[in-house]
Amino acid sequence: MLKGTVLVLALPVIIIFLMVWNKKTRPSKFRLLGGIALAVYVLLLLDVTLFPLPVQSEVLRDRRLYGSPPNNLIPLKGLIGMMEHQSSAVLIRQIVGNILLFLPLGYLVPAIWKVRGVHRLAFIAFSVSLLIEGAQFLISQAIGYTYRIFDVDDLILNTLGGIIGYVIYAAFVPVIRAFEMDVVQHAKPSDGRSASSSANP
């Protein structure tokens, strides 16, 4: 119930932001579509990383009896542990999932704003991932149970996913710009049409 309520409240906020952004900056159609895609992505990212929240007292009481899983502050420790004690499928799912989770961020952010350079995008991806991990930690402290661990490996994989997304964007920039120029040229009336229309009364 809490999950649905939060997402429903977040949706109008994002819609208002997009409306104000569109009015003030007058973005191109591609940037506007990118902004809408980013808004949808943010909602899905929050849904995947923060929800559902175990707020029911019975659920929290049962989980506290078994103790909280430890946070991981040592790089690659969690992945090495999974390699030793979990199946390869679980390990691959953990790695690929965390990379794919931030790949859209690395593609959409430079497509909307003038963010150039792998180092800048890496900083943005790392910061967003750190905010999510920090939110998970604070929520766990608030409810008295580590419902999702703070994992430095997630920071590394999320940042890598953002970098890969940026590389994909950079590779497609010439194609996107050529397509935008083609759309603009087709949208403008040709010289012949302008001359004929001006000649006719």
Coordinates of N, CA and C in Angstrom, one line a residue:
M1 N 0.8 -1.2 0.0 CA 0.0 0.0 0.0 C 0.9 1.2 0.0
L2 N 1.9 1.3 0.8 CA 2.8 2.4 0.9 C 3.5 2.6 -0.4
K3 N 3.9 1.6 -1.1 CA 4.6 1.6 -2.3 C 3.7 2.4 -3.4
G4 N 2.5 1.9 -3.5 CA 1.6 2.6 -4.5 C 1.3 4.0 -4.2
T5 N 1.2 4.3 -2.9 CA 0.9 5.7 -2.5 C 2.0 6.6 -2.8
V6 N 3.2 6.2 -2.5 CA 4.4 7.1 -2.8 C 4.6 7.3 -4.3
L7 N 4.4 6.2 -5.1 CA 4.6 6.4 -6.5 C 3.5 7.2 -7.1
V8 N 2.3 7.1 -6.6 CA 1.2 8.0 -7.1 C 1.4 9.4 -6.8
L9 N 2.0 9.7 -5.6 CA 2.3 11.1 -5.2 C 3.5 11.6 -6.0
A10 N 4.4 10.7 -6.4 CA 5.6 11.2 -7.1 C 5.2 11.5 -8.6
L11 N 4.3 10.8 -9.1 CA 3.9 11.0 -10.5 C 3.5 12.4 -10.9
P12 N 2.6 13.1 -10.1 CA 2.2 14.5 -10.5 C 3.4 15.4 -10.3
V13 N 4.2 15.2 -9.3 CA 5.4 16.0 -9.1 C 6.3 16.0 -10.4
I14 N 6.5 14.8 -10.9 CA 7.3 14.7 -12.1 C 6.6 15.3 -13.3
I15 N 5.3 15.2 -13.4 CA 4.6 15.8 -14.5 C 4.7 17.3 -14.5
I16 N 4.5 17.9 -13.3 CA 4.7 19.3 -13.1 C 6.1 19.8 -13.5
F17 N 7.1 19.0 -13.1 CA 8.5 19.4 -13.4 C 8.7 19.4 -14.9
L18 N 8.1 18.4 -15.6 CA 8.3 18.3 -17.1 C 7.6 19.5 -17.8
M19 N 6.4 19.8 -17.2 CA 5.7 21.0 -17.8 C 6.4 22.3 -17.7
V20 N 7.0 22.5 -16.5 CA 7.7 23.7 -16.2 C 9.0 23.7 -17.1
W21 N 9.7 22.6 -17.1 CA 10.9 22.5 -17.9 C 10.7 22.7 -19.4
N22 N 9.5 22.2 -19.9 CA 9.2 22.4 -21.3 C 8.9 23.8 -21.6
K23 N 8.2 24.5 -20.6 CA 7.8 25.9 -20.8 C 9.0 26.8 -20.8
K24 N 10.0 26.5 -19.9 CA 11.1 27.4 -19.7 C 12.2 27.2 -20.8
T25 N 12.5 26.0 -21.1 CA 13.6 25.7 -22.0 C 13.2 25.5 -23.4
R26 N 12.0 25.2 -23.7 CA 11.5 24.9 -25.1 C 12.4 23.8 -25.7
P27 N 12.5 22.7 -25.2 CA 13.4 21.6 -25.7 C 12.9 21.1 -27.1
S28 N 13.8 20.5 -27.8 CA 13.4 19.9 -29.1 C 12.5 18.6 -28.7
K29 N 11.8 18.1 -29.8 CA 11.0 17.0 -29.5 C 11.8 15.8 -29.0
F30 N 13.0 15.6 -29.4 CA 13.8 14.5 -29.0 C 14.2 14.7 -27.5
R31 N 14.5 15.9 -27.1 CA 14.9 16.2 -25.7 C 13.7 16.0 -24.8
L32 N 12.5 16.5 -25.3 CA 11.3 16.3 -24.5 C 10.9 14.8 -24.4
L33 N 11.1 14.0 -25.4 CA 10.8 12.6 -25.3 C 11.8 12.0 -24.3
G34 N 13.1 12.5 -24.4 CA 14.1 12.0 -23.5 C 13.7 12.3 -22.0
G35 N 13.2 13.6 -21.8 CA 12.8 13.9 -20.5 C 11.7 13.1 -19.9
I36 N 10.7 12.7 -20.8 CA 9.6 11.9 -20.4 C 10.1 10.5 -20.1
A37 N 11.1 10.0 -20.9 CA 11.7 8.7 -20.7 C 12.4 8.7 -19.4
L38 N 13.1 9.8 -19.1 CA 13.9 9.8 -17.8 C 13.0 9.8 -16.6
A39 N 11.8 10.5 -16.7 CA 10.9 10.6 -15.6 C 10.3 9.2 -15.4
V40 N 10.0 8.5 -16.4 CA 9.5 7.1 -16.3 C 10.6 6.2 -15.7
Y41 N 11.8 6.4 -16.1 CA 12.9 5.6 -15.6 C 13.1 5.9 -14.1
V42 N 13.0 7.1 -13.7 CA 13.2 7.5 -12.3 C 12.2 6.8 -11.4
L43 N 10.9 6.7 -11.9 CA 9.9 6.0 -11.1 C 10.2 4.6 -11.0
L44 N 10.6 4.0 -12.1 CA 10.9 2.5 -12.1 C 12.1 2.3 -11.3
L45 N 13.1 3.2 -11.3 CA 14.3 3.0 -10.5 C 14.0 3.0 -9.0
L46 N 13.1 3.9 -8.6 CA 12.7 4.0 -7.2 C 11.9 2.8 -6.8
D47 N 11.1 2.3 -7.7 CA 10.2 1.1 -7.5 C 11.1 -0.1 -7.3
V48 N 12.2 -0.3 -8.1 CA 13.1 -1.4 -8.0 C 14.0 -1.4 -6.8
T49 N 14.5 -0.2 -6.5 CA 15.6 -0.1 -5.4 C 15.1 0.2 -4.0
L50 N 13.9 0.8 -3.9 CA 13.4 1.1 -2.5 C 12.2 0.4 -2.0
F51 N 11.4 -0.2 -2.9 CA 10.2 -0.8 -2.6 C 10.2 -2.3 -2.9
P52 N 9.3 -3.0 -2.2 CA 8.4 -2.6 -1.2 C 9.1 -2.4 0.2
L53 N 8.5 -1.5 1.0 CA 9.0 -1.3 2.3 C 8.2 -2.2 3.3
P54 N 9.0 -2.9 4.2 CA 8.4 -3.8 5.2 C 7.9 -3.0 6.4
V55 N 6.8 -2.3 6.3 CA 6.3 -1.4 7.4 C 5.3 -2.1 8.3
Q56 N 4.8 -3.3 7.9 CA 3.9 -4.0 8.8 C 4.6 -4.5 10.1
S57 N 4.0 -4.2 11.2 CA 4.6 -4.6 12.5 C 4.9 -6.1 12.6
E58 N 4.0 -6.9 12.1 CA 4.2 -8.4 12.2 C 5.4 -8.8 11.3
V59 N 5.5 -8.2 10.1 CA 6.6 -8.6 9.3 C 7.9 -8.1 9.9
L60 N 8.0 -6.9 10.4 CA 9.2 -6.4 11.0 C 9.6 -7.3 12.2
R61 N 8.6 -7.7 13.0 CA 8.9 -8.5 14.2 C 9.5 -9.8 13.8
D62 N 8.9 -10.4 12.8 CA 9.5 -11.7 12.4 C 10.9 -11.6 11.8
R63 N 11.1 -10.6 11.0 CA 12.4 -10.4 10.4 C 13.5 -10.0 11.4
R64 N 13.1 -9.3 12.5 CA 14.1 -8.9 13.5 C 14.5 -10.1 14.3
L65 N 13.7 -11.1 14.4 CA 14.0 -12.3 15.1 C 15.2 -13.0 14.5
Y66 N 15.3 -13.0 13.2 CA 16.4 -13.6 12.5 C 17.6 -12.8 12.3
G67 N 17.6 -11.5 12.7 CA 18.7 -10.6 12.6 C 18.9 -10.0 11.3
S68 N 19.6 -8.9 11.2 CA 19.8 -8.2 9.9 C 21.0 -8.7 9.2
P69 N 21.0 -8.7 7.9 CA 22.2 -9.1 7.1 C 23.2 -7.9 7.2
P70 N 24.5 -8.2 7.2 CA 25.5 -7.2 7.3 C 25.6 -6.3 6.0
N71 N 25.9 -5.1 6.2 CA 26.3 -4.2 5.1 C 27.6 -4.5 4.6
N72 N 27.9 -4.2 3.3 CA 29.2 -4.5 2.7 C 29.9 -3.2 2.3
L73 N 31.0 -2.9 3.0 CA 31.7 -1.7 2.7 C 33.1 -2.0 2.1
I74 N 33.3 -3.3 1.7 CA 34.6 -3.7 1.1 C 34.4 -4.0 -0.4
P75 N 35.0 -3.3 -1.3 CA 34.8 -3.5 -2.7 C 35.0 -5.0 -3.1
L76 N 34.1 -5.5 -3.9 CA 34.1 -6.9 -4.4 C 34.0 -8.0 -3.4
K77 N 33.8 -7.7 -2.2 CA 33.7 -8.7 -1.2 C 32.4 -9.5 -1.4
G78 N 31.3 -8.7 -1.6 CA 30.0 -9.4 -1.8 C 30.0 -10.3 -3.1
L79 N 30.6 -9.8 -4.2 CA 30.7 -10.6 -5.4 C 31.5 -11.8 -5.2
I80 N 32.6 -11.7 -4.5 CA 33.5 -12.8 -4.3 C 32.8 -13.9 -3.4
G81 N 32.0 -13.4 -2.4 CA 31.2 -14.3 -1.6 C 30.2 -15.0 -2.4
M82 N 29.5 -14.3 -3.3 CA 28.5 -14.9 -4.1 C 29.2 -16.0 -5.0
M83 N 30.4 -15.7 -5.5 CA 31.1 -16.6 -6.4 C 31.4 -17.9 -5.6
E84 N 31.7 -17.8 -4.3 CA 32.1 -18.9 -3.6 C 30.9 -19.7 -3.1
H85 N 29.7 -19.1 -2.8 CA 28.6 -19.7 -2.1 C 27.4 -19.8 -3.0
Q86 N 27.3 -19.1 -4.1 CA 26.1 -19.1 -4.9 C 26.4 -19.6 -6.3
S87 N 25.3 -19.9 -7.0 CA 25.5 -20.4 -8.3 C 26.0 -19.3 -9.3
S88 N 26.5 -19.7 -10.4 CA 27.0 -18.7 -11.4 C 25.8 -17.9 -11.9
A89 N 24.6 -18.5 -12.0 CA 23.5 -17.8 -12.5 C 23.1 -16.7 -11.6
V90 N 23.2 -16.9 -10.3 CA 22.9 -15.8 -9.3 C 23.9 -14.7 -9.4
L91 N 25.2 -15.1 -9.6 CA 26.2 -14.1 -9.7 C 26.1 -13.2 -10.9
I92 N 25.8 -13.9 -12.1 CA 25.6 -13.2 -13.3 C 24.4 -12.3 -13.2
R93 N 23.3 -12.7 -12.6 CA 22.1 -11.9 -12.5 C 22.4 -10.7 -11.7
Q94 N 23.2 -10.8 -10.6 CA 23.5 -9.7 -9.7 C 24.4 -8.7 -10.5
I95 N 25.4 -9.1 -11.2 CA 26.2 -8.2 -12.0 C 25.5 -7.5 -13.1
V96 N 24.9 -8.3 -14.0 CA 24.2 -7.8 -15.1 C 23.0 -6.9 -14.7
G97 N 22.3 -7.3 -13.7 CA 21.2 -6.5 -13.2 C 21.5 -5.1 -12.7
N98 N 22.6 -5.1 -12.0 CA 23.1 -3.8 -11.5 C 23.6 -2.9 -12.6
I99 N 24.2 -3.5 -13.6 CA 24.8 -2.7 -14.7 C 23.6 -2.2 -15.5
L100 N 22.7 -3.1 -15.9 CA 21.5 -2.6 -16.7 C 20.6 -1.6 -16.0
L101 N 20.6 -1.7 -14.7 CA 19.8 -0.7 -13.9 C 20.2 0.7 -14.2
F102 N 21.4 1.0 -14.4 CA 21.9 2.4 -14.6 C 22.3 2.7 -16.0
L103 N 22.2 1.7 -16.9 CA 22.5 2.0 -18.3 C 21.6 3.1 -18.9
P104 N 20.3 3.1 -18.6 CA 19.4 4.2 -19.1 C 19.8 5.5 -18.6
L105 N 20.3 5.6 -17.4 CA 20.7 6.9 -16.8 C 21.9 7.4 -17.6
G106 N 22.9 6.6 -18.0 CA 24.0 7.0 -18.7 C 23.7 7.5 -20.1
Y107 N 22.6 6.9 -20.7 CA 22.1 7.3 -22.0 C 21.3 8.6 -22.0
L108 N 20.3 8.6 -21.1 CA 19.3 9.7 -21.1 C 19.8 11.0 -20.6
V109 N 20.7 11.0 -19.6 CA 21.2 12.3 -19.0 C 21.9 13.1 -20.0
P110 N 22.9 12.6 -20.8 CA 23.6 13.4 -21.8 C 22.7 13.8 -23.0
A111 N 21.6 12.9 -23.2 CA 20.7 13.2 -24.3 C 19.8 14.4 -24.0
I112 N 19.6 14.7 -22.7 CA 18.8 15.8 -22.3 C 19.6 17.1 -21.9
W113 N 20.6 16.9 -21.1 CA 21.4 18.0 -20.7 C 22.8 17.9 -21.3
K114 N 23.5 19.0 -21.3 CA 24.9 19.0 -21.9 C 25.9 18.4 -21.0
V115 N 25.8 17.1 -20.8 CA 26.8 16.4 -19.9 C 27.8 15.7 -20.9
R116 N 29.0 16.2 -20.9 CA 30.0 15.6 -21.8 C 31.2 15.1 -21.0
G117 N 31.6 13.9 -21.4 CA 32.8 13.3 -20.7 C 32.4 12.2 -19.8
V118 N 33.2 11.1 -20.0 CA 32.9 9.9 -19.2 C 33.0 10.2 -17.7
H119 N 34.0 11.0 -17.3 CA 34.2 11.3 -15.9 C 33.0 12.0 -15.2
R120 N 32.4 12.9 -16.0 CA 31.2 13.6 -15.4 C 30.0 12.7 -15.3
L121 N 29.8 11.8 -16.3 CA 28.7 10.9 -16.2 C 29.0 9.9 -15.1
A122 N 30.2 9.4 -15.0 CA 30.5 8.5 -13.9 C 30.3 9.1 -12.5
F123 N 30.5 10.4 -12.4 CA 30.3 11.1 -11.1 C 28.8 11.1 -10.9
I124 N 28.0 11.4 -11.9 CA 26.5 11.5 -11.7 C 26.0 10.1 -11.4
A125 N 26.4 9.1 -12.1 CA 25.9 7.7 -11.8 C 26.3 7.3 -10.4
F126 N 27.5 7.6 -10.0 CA 28.0 7.2 -8.7 C 27.2 7.9 -7.6
S127 N 26.9 9.2 -7.8 CA 26.1 10.0 -6.9 C 24.7 9.5 -6.7
V128 N 24.1 9.2 -7.8 CA 22.7 8.7 -7.8 C 22.7 7.4 -7.1
S129 N 23.6 6.5 -7.4 CA 23.7 5.2 -6.7 C 23.9 5.4 -5.2
L130 N 24.8 6.3 -4.9 CA 25.1 6.6 -3.5 C 23.8 7.1 -2.7
L131 N 23.1 7.9 -3.4 CA 21.8 8.4 -2.8 C 20.9 7.3 -2.5
I132 N 20.8 6.3 -3.5 CA 19.9 5.2 -3.3 C 20.4 4.3 -2.2
E133 N 21.6 4.0 -2.2 CA 22.2 3.1 -1.1 C 22.0 3.8 0.2
G134 N 22.3 5.1 0.3 CA 22.1 5.9 1.5 C 20.7 5.9 2.0
A135 N 19.7 6.0 1.0 CA 18.3 5.9 1.4 C 17.9 4.6 2.0
Q136 N 18.5 3.5 1.4 CA 18.2 2.2 1.9 C 18.8 2.0 3.3
F137 N 19.9 2.6 3.5 CA 20.5 2.5 4.9 C 19.7 3.2 5.9
L138 N 19.3 4.5 5.5 CA 18.5 5.3 6.5 C 17.2 4.7 6.8
I139 N 16.5 4.1 5.7 CA 15.2 3.4 6.0 C 15.4 2.2 6.9
S140 N 16.5 1.5 6.7 CA 16.8 0.3 7.5 C 17.0 0.7 8.9
Q141 N 17.7 1.9 9.1 CA 17.9 2.3 10.5 C 16.6 2.8 11.1
A142 N 15.7 3.4 10.3 CA 14.4 3.9 10.8 C 13.5 2.7 11.3
I143 N 13.5 1.6 10.5 CA 12.6 0.5 10.8 C 13.2 -0.5 11.7
G144 N 14.5 -0.4 12.0 CA 15.2 -1.3 12.9 C 15.5 -2.6 12.3
Y145 N 15.6 -2.7 11.0 CA 15.9 -3.9 10.3 C 16.5 -3.6 8.9
T146 N 17.6 -4.3 8.6 CA 18.2 -4.0 7.3 C 17.5 -4.7 6.2
Y147 N 16.5 -4.0 5.6 CA 15.7 -4.7 4.6 C 16.4 -4.7 3.3
R148 N 17.4 -3.8 3.1 CA 18.3 -3.9 1.9 C 19.6 -3.4 2.4
I149 N 20.7 -4.1 2.1 CA 22.0 -3.8 2.6 C 22.6 -2.7 1.8
F150 N 23.5 -1.9 2.5 CA 24.3 -1.0 1.8 C 25.5 -1.7 1.2
D151 N 25.6 -1.8 -0.1 CA 26.6 -2.6 -0.7 C 27.4 -1.8 -1.7
V152 N 28.7 -1.7 -1.4 CA 29.6 -0.9 -2.2 C 29.8 -1.5 -3.6
D153 N 29.6 -2.8 -3.7 CA 29.6 -3.5 -5.0 C 28.5 -2.9 -5.9
D154 N 27.4 -2.6 -5.4 CA 26.3 -2.0 -6.2 C 26.7 -0.6 -6.7
L155 N 27.4 0.1 -5.9 CA 28.0 1.4 -6.3 C 28.9 1.2 -7.6
I156 N 29.7 0.3 -7.5 CA 30.7 0.0 -8.6 C 30.0 -0.4 -9.8
L157 N 29.0 -1.4 -9.7 CA 28.3 -1.9 -10.9 C 27.4 -0.8 -11.5
N158 N 26.7 -0.1 -10.6 CA 25.8 1.0 -11.1 C 26.6 2.0 -11.9
T159 N 27.7 2.4 -11.3 CA 28.6 3.4 -12.0 C 29.0 2.9 -13.4
L160 N 29.4 1.6 -13.4 CA 29.8 1.0 -14.6 C 28.7 1.0 -15.6
G161 N 27.5 0.7 -15.2 CA 26.3 0.7 -16.1 C 26.1 2.1 -16.7
G162 N 26.2 3.2 -15.8 CA 26.1 4.5 -16.3 C 27.1 4.9 -17.4
I163 N 28.4 4.4 -17.2 CA 29.4 4.7 -18.1 C 29.1 4.0 -19.5
I164 N 28.7 2.7 -19.4 CA 28.3 2.0 -20.6 C 27.2 2.7 -21.4
G165 N 26.2 3.2 -20.6 CA 25.1 3.9 -21.2 C 25.6 5.2 -21.9
Y166 N 26.6 5.9 -21.3 CA 27.1 7.1 -22.0 C 27.9 6.7 -23.2
V167 N 28.6 5.6 -23.2 CA 29.4 5.2 -24.4 C 28.4 4.9 -25.5
I168 N 27.3 4.2 -25.2 CA 26.3 3.9 -26.2 C 25.7 5.2 -26.8
Y169 N 25.5 6.2 -25.9 CA 24.9 7.5 -26.4 C 25.9 8.2 -27.3
A170 N 27.2 8.2 -26.9 CA 28.2 8.9 -27.7 C 28.4 8.2 -29.0
A171 N 28.2 6.9 -29.1 CA 28.3 6.2 -30.4 C 27.2 6.5 -31.3
F172 N 26.0 6.9 -30.7 CA 24.8 7.1 -31.5 C 24.6 8.6 -31.8
V173 N 25.4 9.5 -31.2 CA 25.2 10.9 -31.4 C 25.2 11.3 -32.8
P174 N 26.2 10.9 -33.7 CA 26.1 11.3 -35.1 C 24.8 10.9 -35.8
V175 N 24.3 9.7 -35.5 CA 23.1 9.2 -36.1 C 21.9 10.0 -35.6
I176 N 21.9 10.4 -34.3 CA 20.8 11.2 -33.8 C 20.8 12.5 -34.4
R177 N 21.9 13.2 -34.5 CA 22.0 14.5 -35.0 C 21.6 14.5 -36.5
A178 N 22.1 13.5 -37.2 CA 21.7 13.5 -38.7 C 20.2 13.3 -38.8
F179 N 19.6 12.5 -38.0 CA 18.1 12.3 -38.0 C 17.4 13.6 -37.7
E180 N 17.9 14.3 -36.6 CA 17.3 15.6 -36.3 C 17.3 16.6 -37.4
M181 N 18.5 16.7 -38.1 CA 18.7 17.6 -39.2 C 17.7 17.2 -40.3
D182 N 17.5 16.0 -40.5 CA 16.6 15.5 -41.6 C 15.2 15.9 -41.3
V183 N 14.8 15.7 -40.0 CA 13.5 16.1 -39.6 C 13.2 17.6 -39.7
V184 N 14.3 18.4 -39.4 CA 14.1 19.9 -39.5 C 14.0 20.3 -40.9
Q185 N 14.8 19.7 -41.8 CA 14.8 20.1 -43.2 C 13.5 19.7 -43.9
H186 N 12.9 18.6 -43.4 CA 11.6 18.2 -44.0 C 10.4 19.1 -43.4
A187 N 10.7 19.6 -42.2 CA 9.6 20.4 -41.6 C 9.6 21.8 -42.3
K188 N 10.7 22.3 -42.8 CA 10.8 23.6 -43.4 C 10.3 23.5 -44.9
P189 N 9.5 24.6 -45.3 CA 9.1 24.6 -46.7 C 10.3 24.8 -47.7
S190 N 10.3 24.1 -48.8 CA 11.3 24.3 -49.8 C 11.3 25.7 -50.4
D191 N 12.4 26.1 -51.1 CA 12.5 27.4 -51.7 C 11.5 27.5 -52.8
G192 N 11.3 26.4 -53.5 CA 10.4 26.4 -54.7 C 9.0 26.6 -54.2
R193 N 8.6 25.9 -53.1 CA 7.2 26.1 -52.6 C 7.0 27.5 -52.1
S194 N 8.0 28.1 -51.5 CA 7.9 29.5 -51.0 C 7.7 30.4 -52.1
A195 N 8.5 30.2 -53.2 CA 8.5 31.1 -54.4 C 7.1 31.0 -55.0
S196 N 6.6 29.8 -55.2 CA 5.3 29.6 -55.9 C 4.2 30.2 -55.1
S197 N 4.2 30.0 -53.7 CA 3.2 30.5 -52.9 C 3.2 32.1 -52.8
S198 N 4.4 32.7 -52.9 CA 4.5 34.1 -52.9 C 4.0 34.7 -54.3
A199 N 4.2 34.0 -55.4 CA 3.8 34.4 -56.7 C 2.3 34.4 -56.8
N200 N 1.6 33.5 -56.2 CA 0.2 33.4 -56.3 C -0.5 34.4 -55.4
P201 N -1.6 35.1 -55.9 CA -2.2 36.1 -55.1 C -3.0 35.4 -54.0

